[in-house]
Coordinates of C-alpha atoms in Angstrom, one line a residue:
Chain A
X1 CA -75.6 -29.2 34.4
X2 CA -75.0 -27.6 37.8
X3 CA -72.3 -28.5 40.4
X4 CA -75.0 -30.1 42.6
X5 CA -75.9 -32.4 39.9
X6 CA -72.4 -33.9 39.7
X7 CA -72.1 -37.4 41.0
X8 CA -69.4 -38.6 43.2
X9 CA -66.9 -39.6 40.5
X10 CA -67.3 -36.2 38.8
X11 CA -66.6 -34.4 42.0
X12 CA -63.5 -36.4 42.7
X13 CA -62.3 -35.7 39.1
X14 CA -62.9 -31.9 39.6
X15 CA -61.1 -32.0 42.9
X16 CA -58.1 -33.7 41.3
X17 CA -58.0 -31.3 38.4
X18 CA -58.1 -28.3 40.7
X19 CA -55.3 -29.8 42.7
X20 CA -53.3 -30.4 39.6
X21 CA -53.8 -26.8 38.4
X22 CA -52.5 -25.5 41.8
X23 CA -49.5 -27.8 41.5
X24 CA -48.8 -26.6 38.0
X25 CA -49.1 -23.0 39.1
X26 CA -46.6 -23.4 41.9
X27 CA -44.1 -25.3 39.8
X28 CA -44.5 -22.6 37.2
X29 CA -43.6 -20.0 39.8
X30 CA -40.5 -21.8 40.8
X31 CA -39.6 -22.1 37.1
X32 CA -40.1 -18.4 36.5
X33 CA -38.0 -17.5 39.5
X34 CA -35.2 -19.9 38.4
X35 CA -35.4 -18.3 35.0
X36 CA -35.0 -14.9 36.5
X37 CA -32.0 -16.2 38.4
X38 CA -30.5 -17.8 35.3
X39 CA -31.1 -14.8 33.1
X40 CA -29.4 -12.7 35.7
X41 CA -26.4 -15.1 35.5
X42 CA -26.6 -14.9 31.7
X43 CA -26.4 -11.2 31.8
X44 CA -23.4 -11.3 34.1
X45 CA -21.5 -13.6 31.9
X46 CA -22.6 -12.3 28.6
X47 CA -19.9 -11.4 26.2
X48 CA -21.4 -10.6 22.8
X49 CA -18.2 -10.3 20.8
X50 CA -15.7 -12.8 22.2
X51 CA -12.2 -12.4 20.9
X52 CA -10.6 -15.6 19.7
X53 CA -8.8 -17.4 22.4
X54 CA -5.4 -16.8 20.8
X55 CA -5.9 -13.1 20.3
X56 CA -7.4 -12.5 23.7
X57 CA -4.4 -14.1 25.3
X58 CA -2.1 -12.0 23.3
X59 CA -3.8 -8.7 23.9
X60 CA -3.5 -7.3 27.4
X61 CA -6.8 -6.4 29.0
X62 CA -7.1 -2.8 29.8
X63 CA -5.1 -2.4 33.1
X64 CA -5.7 -5.9 34.3
X65 CA -6.8 -5.4 37.9
X66 CA -9.3 -8.2 37.8
X67 CA -11.4 -8.6 40.9
X68 CA -13.3 -11.7 40.0
X69 CA -12.1 -14.1 37.3
X70 CA -15.7 -14.3 36.0
X71 CA -15.9 -10.5 35.5
X72 CA -13.2 -10.3 33.1
X73 CA -14.9 -7.6 31.0
X74 CA -14.5 -4.0 31.6
X75 CA -18.2 -3.4 32.1
X76 CA -18.6 -5.7 34.9
X77 CA -15.3 -4.6 36.4
X78 CA -16.6 -1.1 36.6
X79 CA -19.8 -2.1 38.4
X80 CA -17.9 -4.3 40.7
X81 CA -15.8 -1.4 41.9
X82 CA -18.8 0.1 43.7
X83 CA -20.2 3.5 43.5
X84 CA -17.9 5.5 45.8
X85 CA -14.8 4.1 44.2
X86 CA -16.3 4.7 40.8
X87 CA -16.2 8.4 41.2
X88 CA -12.5 8.5 42.0
X89 CA -11.5 6.1 39.2
X90 CA -13.8 7.6 36.6
X91 CA -11.1 9.9 35.2
X92 CA -8.7 7.2 34.2
X93 CA -11.0 4.3 33.9
X94 CA -13.2 5.3 31.0
X95 CA -11.5 2.8 28.6
X96 CA -13.7 0.7 26.3
X97 CA -13.3 -3.0 26.0
X98 CA -11.0 -4.6 23.4
X99 CA -13.9 -5.9 21.3
X100 CA -15.3 -2.4 21.0
X101 CA -12.0 -0.9 20.2
X102 CA -11.5 -3.5 17.4
X103 CA -14.9 -2.7 16.1
X104 CA -14.0 1.0 16.0
X105 CA -10.6 0.2 14.3
X106 CA -12.4 -1.6 11.5
X107 CA -14.0 1.7 10.5
X108 CA -10.8 3.8 10.5
X109 CA -8.5 4.6 7.6
X110 CA -4.9 3.4 7.6
X111 CA -3.6 6.9 8.5
X112 CA -5.9 7.1 11.5
X113 CA -4.9 3.6 12.5
X114 CA -1.2 4.6 12.3
X115 CA -1.9 7.4 14.8
X116 CA -4.1 5.2 17.0
X117 CA -1.4 2.7 17.3
X118 CA 0.7 5.4 19.1
X119 CA -1.9 6.0 21.7
X120 CA -1.0 3.1 24.1
X121 CA 0.3 -0.4 24.2
X122 CA -3.2 -2.0 24.3
X123 CA -4.3 -0.1 21.2
X124 CA -1.1 -0.9 19.3
X125 CA -1.4 -4.6 20.1
X126 CA -5.1 -4.8 19.0
X127 CA -4.2 -3.0 15.7
X128 CA -1.1 -5.2 15.1
X129 CA -2.8 -8.5 15.8
X130 CA -5.9 -7.7 13.7
X131 CA -4.3 -5.8 10.9
X132 CA -5.5 -8.3 8.3
X133 CA -9.1 -7.3 8.9
X134 CA -8.4 -3.5 9.2
X135 CA -8.1 -1.0 6.4
X136 CA -5.1 -1.0 4.1
X137 CA -3.3 2.1 2.8
X138 CA -4.3 2.7 -0.9
X139 CA -1.2 3.1 -3.0
X140 CA -2.2 4.4 -6.4
X141 CA 1.1 3.6 -8.1
X142 CA 4.3 1.9 -7.0
X143 CA 7.1 2.2 -9.5
X144 CA 10.4 0.4 -9.7
X145 CA 12.4 2.0 -12.6
X146 CA 15.9 2.7 -13.6
X147 CA 16.2 6.5 -13.6
X148 CA 19.8 6.7 -14.7
X149 CA 22.0 3.8 -15.5
X150 CA 22.3 1.6 -12.4
X151 CA 20.2 3.8 -10.2
X152 CA 16.9 2.2 -9.3
X153 CA 14.1 4.3 -8.0
X154 CA 11.3 3.0 -5.7
X155 CA 8.4 5.4 -5.7
X156 CA 5.0 5.0 -4.1
X157 CA 2.1 7.4 -4.4
X158 CA -1.2 7.7 -2.6
X159 CA -3.8 10.2 -3.6
X160 CA -2.1 12.9 -1.7
X161 CA 1.5 12.0 -1.1
X162 CA 4.5 10.6 -2.9
X163 CA 7.5 8.9 -1.4
X164 CA 10.7 8.1 -3.3
X165 CA 13.9 6.2 -2.6
X166 CA 16.8 6.1 -5.0
X167 CA 19.1 3.2 -4.8
X168 CA 22.5 3.2 -6.6
X169 CA 23.7 -0.2 -7.8
X170 CA 27.2 1.2 -8.5
X171 CA 27.7 2.1 -4.8
X172 CA 26.2 -0.9 -3.3
X173 CA 26.8 -3.7 -5.7
X174 CA 24.1 -6.3 -6.5
X175 CA 23.1 -6.8 -2.9
X176 CA 20.7 -4.2 -1.6
X177 CA 21.5 -3.4 2.0
X178 CA 19.0 -4.5 4.6
X179 CA 18.4 -0.8 5.2
X180 CA 16.9 -0.3 1.7
X181 CA 14.7 -3.4 2.1
X182 CA 13.6 -2.2 5.5
X183 CA 12.8 1.3 4.2
X184 CA 10.9 0.2 1.2
X185 CA 9.0 -2.4 3.2
X186 CA 8.0 0.3 5.7
X187 CA 6.8 2.5 2.9
X188 CA 4.5 -0.3 1.6
X189 CA 3.4 -1.7 4.9
X190 CA -0.2 -2.8 5.0
X191 CA -1.1 -1.3 1.7
X192 CA -3.1 -2.3 -1.4
X193 CA -1.2 -1.3 -4.5
X194 CA -3.4 -0.5 -7.4
X195 CA -0.6 -0.5 -10.0
X196 CA 2.9 -2.0 -9.6
X197 CA 5.0 -0.8 -12.5
X198 CA 8.4 -2.3 -13.2
X199 CA 10.0 -0.5 -16.1
X200 CA 13.2 -0.6 -18.0
X201 CA 15.8 -2.4 -15.9
X202 CA 17.4 -5.8 -15.6
X203 CA 15.7 -8.1 -13.2
X204 CA 18.3 -10.3 -11.4
X205 CA 18.0 -13.2 -9.1
X206 CA 19.2 -11.1 -6.2
X207 CA 16.8 -8.3 -7.0
X208 CA 13.8 -10.7 -7.2
X209 CA 14.9 -12.1 -3.8
X210 CA 15.0 -8.7 -2.3
X211 CA 11.7 -7.7 -3.8
X212 CA 10.1 -10.9 -2.5
X213 CA 11.5 -10.1 1.0
X214 CA 10.0 -6.6 0.8
X215 CA 6.6 -7.8 -0.4
X216 CA 6.5 -10.4 2.3
X217 CA 7.6 -8.0 5.1
X218 CA 5.2 -5.3 4.0
X219 CA 2.2 -7.7 3.6
X220 CA 0.8 -6.0 0.5
X221 CA -1.9 -6.8 -2.0
X222 CA -1.6 -6.0 -5.7
X223 CA -4.3 -5.1 -8.2
X224 CA -2.3 -4.8 -11.4
X225 CA 1.2 -5.7 -12.4
X226 CA 2.8 -3.9 -15.3
X227 CA 6.2 -5.0 -16.5
X228 CA 7.5 -3.0 -19.3
X229 CA 10.8 -3.4 -21.1
X230 CA 12.3 -5.5 -18.3
X231 CA 15.3 -7.6 -19.2
X232 CA 15.4 -11.2 -18.0
X233 CA 19.0 -11.9 -19.1
X234 CA 20.1 -13.0 -15.6
X235 CA 16.9 -14.6 -14.4
X236 CA 16.0 -18.3 -14.6
X237 CA 12.6 -19.3 -15.9
X238 CA 11.6 -20.8 -12.6
X239 CA 12.4 -17.7 -10.6
X240 CA 10.6 -15.5 -13.0
X241 CA 7.5 -17.6 -13.1
X242 CA 7.4 -17.9 -9.3
X243 CA 8.0 -14.2 -8.9
X244 CA 5.1 -13.0 -11.1
X245 CA 2.8 -15.9 -10.6
X246 CA 3.2 -16.7 -6.9
X247 CA 4.8 -13.8 -5.1
X248 CA 2.8 -11.1 -6.8
X249 CA -0.8 -12.3 -6.9
X250 CA -2.5 -9.6 -9.0
X251 CA -5.9 -9.3 -10.6
X252 CA -4.4 -8.1 -13.8
X253 CA -1.1 -8.8 -15.5
X254 CA 0.3 -6.7 -18.2
X255 CA 3.7 -7.7 -19.7
X256 CA 5.0 -5.7 -22.6
X257 CA 8.3 -5.6 -24.3
X258 CA 10.1 -8.1 -22.0
X259 CA 13.6 -8.5 -23.5
X260 CA 16.6 -10.8 -23.3
X261 CA 14.2 -13.7 -22.7
X262 CA 13.7 -17.2 -24.1
X263 CA 10.7 -19.4 -24.6
X264 CA 11.3 -21.1 -21.2
X265 CA 10.3 -17.9 -19.3
X266 CA 6.9 -18.1 -20.9
X267 CA 6.6 -21.9 -20.9
X268 CA 3.4 -23.8 -20.2
X269 CA 4.1 -23.9 -16.4
X270 CA 3.6 -20.1 -16.3
X271 CA -0.1 -20.6 -17.1
X272 CA -0.5 -23.0 -14.1
X273 CA 0.8 -20.5 -11.6
X274 CA -1.7 -19.4 -8.9
X275 CA -1.8 -15.7 -9.8
X276 CA -1.9 -16.1 -13.6
X277 CA -4.6 -18.7 -13.7
X278 CA -6.8 -16.7 -11.3
X279 CA -6.3 -13.3 -12.9
X280 CA -9.1 -11.5 -14.6
X281 CA -6.8 -10.0 -17.2
X282 CA -3.5 -11.4 -18.7
X283 CA -1.6 -9.7 -21.4
X284 CA 1.8 -10.8 -22.7
X285 CA 3.0 -8.9 -25.7
X286 CA 6.2 -8.5 -27.6
X287 CA 8.7 -10.8 -25.9
X288 CA 12.1 -10.6 -27.4
X289 CA 15.3 -12.7 -27.1
X290 CA 18.9 -11.7 -26.5
X291 CA 19.4 -11.4 -30.2
X292 CA 16.4 -9.1 -30.3
X293 CA 14.3 -11.7 -32.1
X294 CA 10.7 -12.5 -31.3
X295 CA 10.3 -15.2 -28.8
X296 CA 7.6 -17.9 -29.3
X297 CA 5.8 -18.5 -26.1
X298 CA 6.1 -22.2 -25.3
X299 CA 2.4 -23.0 -24.9
X300 CA 0.7 -25.6 -27.0
X301 CA -3.0 -26.0 -27.9
X302 CA -3.9 -28.1 -24.8
X303 CA -2.3 -25.9 -22.2
X304 CA -3.8 -22.8 -23.7
X305 CA -7.2 -24.3 -24.0
X306 CA -7.0 -25.6 -20.4
X307 CA -6.1 -22.1 -19.4
X308 CA -8.8 -20.4 -21.4
X309 CA -11.6 -22.8 -20.2
X310 CA -10.3 -22.5 -16.6
X311 CA -9.7 -26.2 -16.1
X312 CA -7.4 -25.7 -13.1
X313 CA -9.0 -22.7 -11.5
X314 CA -12.0 -22.0 -9.4
X315 CA -11.8 -18.3 -10.2
X316 CA -14.8 -16.5 -11.8
X317 CA -14.9 -13.1 -13.5
X318 CA -12.0 -14.0 -15.8
X319 CA -12.3 -11.4 -18.6
X320 CA -9.5 -11.4 -21.1
X321 CA -6.3 -12.9 -22.2
X322 CA -4.1 -11.4 -24.9
X323 CA -1.1 -13.5 -26.0
X324 CA 1.4 -12.7 -28.7
X325 CA 3.1 -15.4 -30.6
X326 CA 2.3 -18.7 -28.7
X327 CA 3.3 -22.0 -30.1
X328 CA -0.1 -23.2 -31.1
X329 CA -0.9 -25.4 -34.1
X330 CA -2.9 -24.6 -37.1
X331 CA -5.8 -26.6 -35.6
X332 CA -6.1 -24.4 -32.5
X333 CA -9.3 -22.7 -33.5
X334 CA -10.9 -26.0 -34.5
X335 CA -9.9 -27.6 -31.2
X336 CA -11.3 -24.6 -29.3
X337 CA -14.6 -24.9 -31.1
X338 CA -15.0 -28.6 -30.6
X339 CA -13.9 -28.4 -27.0
X340 CA -16.3 -25.5 -26.3
X341 CA -19.3 -27.5 -27.5
X342 CA -18.5 -30.3 -25.0
X343 CA -17.4 -28.1 -22.0
X344 CA -19.8 -28.7 -19.1
X345 CA -18.6 -25.9 -16.9
X346 CA -18.1 -22.4 -18.4
X347 CA -18.1 -20.5 -15.1
X348 CA -14.3 -20.3 -14.9
X349 CA -13.7 -19.6 -18.6
X350 CA -12.1 -16.5 -20.0
X351 CA -14.7 -14.4 -21.9
X352 CA -12.5 -12.9 -24.5
X353 CA -9.2 -14.3 -25.8
X354 CA -7.0 -12.7 -28.4
X355 CA -4.0 -14.4 -29.9
X356 CA -1.8 -12.7 -32.4
X357 CA 0.9 -14.0 -34.7
X358 CA -0.4 -17.5 -35.1
X359 CA -0.2 -19.9 -37.9
X360 CA -2.9 -19.9 -40.5
X361 CA -5.9 -21.8 -39.1
X362 CA -7.6 -24.8 -40.7
X363 CA -11.1 -25.4 -39.4
X364 CA -12.7 -28.7 -40.4
X365 CA -16.4 -29.2 -40.9
X366 CA -17.8 -30.9 -37.9
X367 CA -21.2 -31.3 -36.2
X368 CA -20.2 -28.7 -33.5
X369 CA -18.4 -26.1 -35.7
X370 CA -20.4 -23.7 -37.8
X371 CA -18.8 -21.8 -40.6
X372 CA -20.1 -18.2 -40.8
X373 CA -18.2 -16.7 -43.6
X374 CA -14.8 -16.5 -45.1
X375 CA -13.5 -13.5 -47.1
X376 CA -10.0 -12.6 -47.9
X377 CA -9.3 -10.6 -44.7
X378 CA -11.4 -12.5 -42.2
X379 CA -13.1 -15.8 -41.5
X380 CA -15.6 -16.5 -38.8
X381 CA -16.7 -19.7 -37.1
X382 CA -18.9 -20.5 -34.1
X383 CA -19.9 -23.4 -32.0
X384 CA -22.8 -23.8 -29.5
X385 CA -22.3 -25.2 -26.0
X386 CA -24.3 -28.4 -25.3
X387 CA -25.2 -27.4 -21.8
X388 CA -25.7 -23.7 -21.7
X389 CA -27.1 -21.0 -24.0
X390 CA -23.7 -19.7 -25.0
X391 CA -21.8 -19.6 -28.2
X392 CA -18.1 -19.4 -28.9
X393 CA -17.3 -17.0 -31.7
X394 CA -14.0 -17.4 -33.4
X395 CA -12.6 -14.8 -35.7
X396 CA -9.5 -15.4 -37.8
X397 CA -8.1 -12.2 -39.3
X398 CA -5.3 -12.2 -41.8
X399 CA -2.5 -9.7 -41.6
X400 CA -1.0 -8.1 -44.7
X401 CA 2.1 -10.2 -44.9
X402 CA -0.2 -13.3 -45.1
X403 CA 2.1 -15.4 -43.0
X404 CA 0.3 -14.9 -39.6
X405 CA -3.2 -14.7 -38.5
X406 CA -4.9 -13.0 -35.5
X407 CA -7.4 -15.2 -33.6
X408 CA -10.2 -13.9 -31.4
X409 CA -12.3 -16.2 -29.3
X410 CA -15.3 -14.7 -27.6
X411 CA -17.9 -16.5 -25.4
X412 CA -21.2 -14.9 -26.0
X413 CA -24.4 -15.6 -24.0
X414 CA -27.5 -15.9 -26.1
Chain B
X1 CA -72.1 -24.0 35.0
X2 CA -69.7 -26.3 33.2
X3 CA -66.9 -28.2 34.7
X4 CA -64.3 -27.0 32.2
X5 CA -61.8 -24.5 33.3
X6 CA -61.9 -21.5 31.1
X7 CA -58.5 -19.9 30.2
X8 CA -58.4 -16.2 29.8
X9 CA -58.0 -15.5 26.1
X10 CA -58.0 -11.7 26.0
X11 CA -54.9 -10.5 24.0
X12 CA -52.5 -8.5 26.1
X13 CA -49.5 -6.4 25.2
X14 CA -46.4 -7.8 26.7
X15 CA -44.6 -5.2 28.8
X16 CA -41.1 -5.4 30.2
X17 CA -39.9 -3.4 33.2
X18 CA -36.2 -2.6 33.1
X19 CA -34.7 -1.5 36.4
X20 CA -31.5 0.5 36.4
X21 CA -28.5 0.2 38.7
X22 CA -30.0 2.6 41.3
X23 CA -32.8 0.0 41.9
X24 CA -35.3 2.8 41.7
X25 CA -35.5 4.0 38.1
X26 CA -37.8 1.9 36.0
X27 CA -38.5 1.9 32.3
X28 CA -41.5 0.1 30.9
X29 CA -40.9 -1.0 27.3
X30 CA -42.6 -3.3 24.8
X31 CA -41.3 -6.1 22.7
X32 CA -40.3 -3.9 19.7
X33 CA -37.7 -2.1 21.9
X34 CA -36.6 -5.1 23.9
X35 CA -36.0 -7.3 20.8
X36 CA -33.3 -4.9 19.6
X37 CA -31.1 -6.2 22.3
X38 CA -30.0 -9.7 21.2
X39 CA -29.3 -10.6 24.9
X40 CA -32.7 -9.6 26.2
X41 CA -34.4 -11.1 23.2
X42 CA -32.7 -14.4 23.7
X43 CA -33.4 -14.3 27.4
X44 CA -37.1 -13.6 26.9
X45 CA -37.5 -16.4 24.4
X46 CA -37.1 -18.9 27.2
X47 CA -39.3 -16.9 29.5
X48 CA -42.9 -17.7 30.1
X49 CA -44.9 -14.8 28.9
X50 CA -48.1 -15.3 31.0
X51 CA -47.4 -12.2 33.1
X52 CA -48.4 -8.9 31.5
X53 CA -45.2 -7.4 32.8
X54 CA -41.8 -9.0 33.2
X55 CA -39.2 -7.3 35.4
X56 CA -35.6 -7.4 34.3
X57 CA -33.1 -5.9 36.7
X58 CA -30.0 -4.4 35.0
X59 CA -27.7 -3.7 37.9
X60 CA -24.8 -2.8 35.6
X61 CA -26.5 0.1 33.7
X62 CA -27.1 3.5 35.3
X63 CA -30.5 5.2 35.0
X64 CA -29.2 7.9 32.8
X65 CA -27.5 5.5 30.4
X66 CA -30.4 3.2 30.3
X67 CA -32.6 6.1 29.4
X68 CA -30.3 7.0 26.5
X69 CA -30.3 3.4 25.3
X70 CA -34.1 3.2 25.3
X71 CA -34.3 6.6 23.6
X72 CA -32.1 5.2 20.8
X73 CA -34.0 2.0 20.5
X74 CA -37.4 3.8 20.6
X75 CA -36.3 5.7 17.5
X76 CA -35.9 2.4 15.6
X77 CA -38.8 0.5 17.1
X78 CA -40.7 0.4 13.8
X79 CA -37.6 -0.1 11.6
X80 CA -36.5 -3.3 9.9
X81 CA -34.1 -5.5 11.9
X82 CA -30.6 -4.1 11.7
X83 CA -28.0 -5.7 9.4
X84 CA -24.5 -4.7 10.2
X85 CA -22.3 -3.7 7.3
X86 CA -19.9 -6.5 6.4
X87 CA -17.0 -7.1 4.1
X88 CA -14.2 -4.9 2.8
X89 CA -16.5 -2.0 2.1
X90 CA -17.8 -1.9 5.6
X91 CA -15.8 1.2 6.4
X92 CA -17.4 3.0 3.4
X93 CA -20.9 2.6 4.6
X94 CA -20.8 4.8 7.6
X95 CA -23.6 7.3 8.1
X96 CA -23.1 11.0 7.5
X97 CA -22.6 13.4 10.4
X98 CA -26.1 14.7 9.9
X99 CA -27.7 11.2 10.3
X100 CA -30.0 10.9 13.2
X101 CA -27.7 8.4 15.0
X102 CA -24.7 10.7 14.7
X103 CA -26.7 13.8 15.9
X104 CA -28.1 11.9 18.8
X105 CA -24.7 10.5 19.9
X106 CA -23.0 13.8 19.4
X107 CA -25.4 15.4 21.9
X108 CA -24.0 13.1 24.6
X109 CA -20.9 13.9 26.7
X110 CA -18.0 11.6 26.1
X111 CA -18.7 9.8 29.4
X112 CA -22.3 9.3 28.4
X113 CA -21.1 8.1 25.0
X114 CA -18.7 5.5 26.4
X115 CA -21.4 4.4 28.8
X116 CA -23.9 3.9 26.1
X117 CA -21.5 2.0 23.9
X118 CA -20.6 -0.2 26.9
X119 CA -24.3 -0.8 27.6
X120 CA -24.9 -1.6 24.0
X121 CA -22.1 -4.0 24.0
X122 CA -23.4 -5.6 27.1
X123 CA -27.0 -5.9 25.8
X124 CA -25.7 -6.7 22.3
X125 CA -27.6 -4.0 20.5
X126 CA -25.7 -4.2 17.2
X127 CA -27.2 -1.1 15.7
X128 CA -26.1 1.0 18.7
X129 CA -22.7 -0.6 18.8
X130 CA -22.1 0.3 15.2
X131 CA -23.5 3.8 15.6
X132 CA -21.3 4.3 18.6
X133 CA -18.2 3.1 16.8
X134 CA -19.0 5.3 13.8
X135 CA -19.3 8.3 16.2
X136 CA -16.0 7.3 17.8
X137 CA -14.5 7.1 14.3
X138 CA -15.6 10.7 13.6
X139 CA -14.0 11.7 16.9
X140 CA -10.7 9.9 16.0
X141 CA -10.2 10.8 12.3
X142 CA -7.5 13.3 11.4
X143 CA -6.6 13.8 15.1
X144 CA -3.1 13.9 16.5
X145 CA -2.1 11.2 19.0
X146 CA -2.4 13.6 21.9
X147 CA -5.9 14.6 20.9
X148 CA -6.9 10.9 20.6
X149 CA -5.4 10.3 24.0
X150 CA -7.4 13.2 25.5
X151 CA -10.6 12.1 23.8
X152 CA -10.4 8.5 25.0
X153 CA -8.7 9.5 28.2
X154 CA -6.0 7.0 27.6
X155 CA -2.6 7.7 29.0
X156 CA 0.4 6.7 26.8
X157 CA 2.1 3.8 28.5
X158 CA 5.1 3.6 26.2
X159 CA 8.5 4.2 27.6
X160 CA 10.3 7.4 26.4
X161 CA 12.5 5.3 24.2
X162 CA 9.7 3.4 22.7
X163 CA 7.6 6.5 22.2
X164 CA 10.5 8.2 20.4
X165 CA 11.0 5.1 18.2
X166 CA 7.4 4.7 17.3
X167 CA 6.9 8.4 16.7
X168 CA 9.6 8.4 14.1
X169 CA 8.0 5.5 12.3
X170 CA 5.1 6.8 10.2
X171 CA 6.1 7.8 6.7
X172 CA 2.7 8.7 5.5
X173 CA 0.7 11.6 6.9

């Protein structure tokens, strides 16, 4: 079909279409030009890494000679200065914008950050405001020990350096001077302590108060708390539990040879403290009373099983718990096996639990418990979880004196 | 002859013309380079791509700097999209001094380095921002305060008293 063969209505239709195409093209052109315009605007205003409003208002902009309120960023300021002026100001006007400085600081070590904070006010402010997201100093070991009677030593070690402070209780009385608190806090400032070791001294209410002040001031994180041979004679159960379970949030707790204690210190509420129930590793061993007798930890079957199966925590990666002498009944292992079979959520449970010095265990026959073997020194039971492919293996080993048994509970995936 | 209007269906390679601040120097790049800039990528997504060449004026970036930026992006034109390091181990993932990025940035003067980082920040090229910050990190680490000030051309604006006070502060070296 040729154009000449078109009839009148077809011609009209073609004309209309051509007109339409022209119109579309012209509107397309205006669209493109307006996009060009808009994208230019977008580029001008673009700020890829905006600081949060609060922080940007706190951090002074690099020498705030703003020409145009829109051009608040260094880059646009520089171009707005014009080329002749640019030459003159180049020397002192090389500074990078705050968001870039922050980005750089994120990749620096704590020592480099310390020096960078001395460069100028702007840098110091950025580092101070954002210290939570910046590197921490790695302290390998922080020790609090009594070196000679009534002299407490605070000592912190990194991989290359060791700083010590001695503090004489005889000279200063119970109250540690603000100066000591300030000095120790400064020593620990913005650090992550791998091991906090408290060893061989009497922990008092005042001392706990001071330590809490130091930890708060210094804003530190702990990986592991080791408390060895510490006396709790002058410390209430509540203060003690708050101290280790709330103020020192660690991944691992290791308490050995705590003396002058009573069962209240290790009551059931300790196992509900934030730090303890989240920890990957908890060991409490050899707690003794003022009369040097063994202290029975005041935790019953229900509390301990809630703790082991992670009823009140959302933490994962809980690996071990090792308790000495808890007040559990002779049906603890049976209760554990039965409860394990029914437990719907094992994500938060502790994989391996060891409990020493418990009463001899009686394990009834039940649908969910399986008896493996029983010889004179050891009996073994297991139960399978209803919902997952895992099994709880319980071992009850007898000690020589026959009075106590040692219980091991292990969750094994099949 | 038919009455239908035939649309051109020959495939074409989309080109972009970047014009530096001197209004003269032009760089013709393709999508692989352009898309490394989150800003330009986003901008071009709303752009009609019927023209074979789209002109983008960049008044804020000097010709020399833009050349460096494109040189960097060209090196990565066939790489996977960049994923910035995140989390607490971010500082451990920095490239070695002999990494191409570090060698490239080391070859620049500090003025050029600051310019390229500013340009990367402006165009939001995260790979280049990170590389620039890593390079700055190498320039900062284990330096004294005076050296850092000289490198970054920052003048200390603390008062003498403040300076003294802060200077006595660090316990750790």
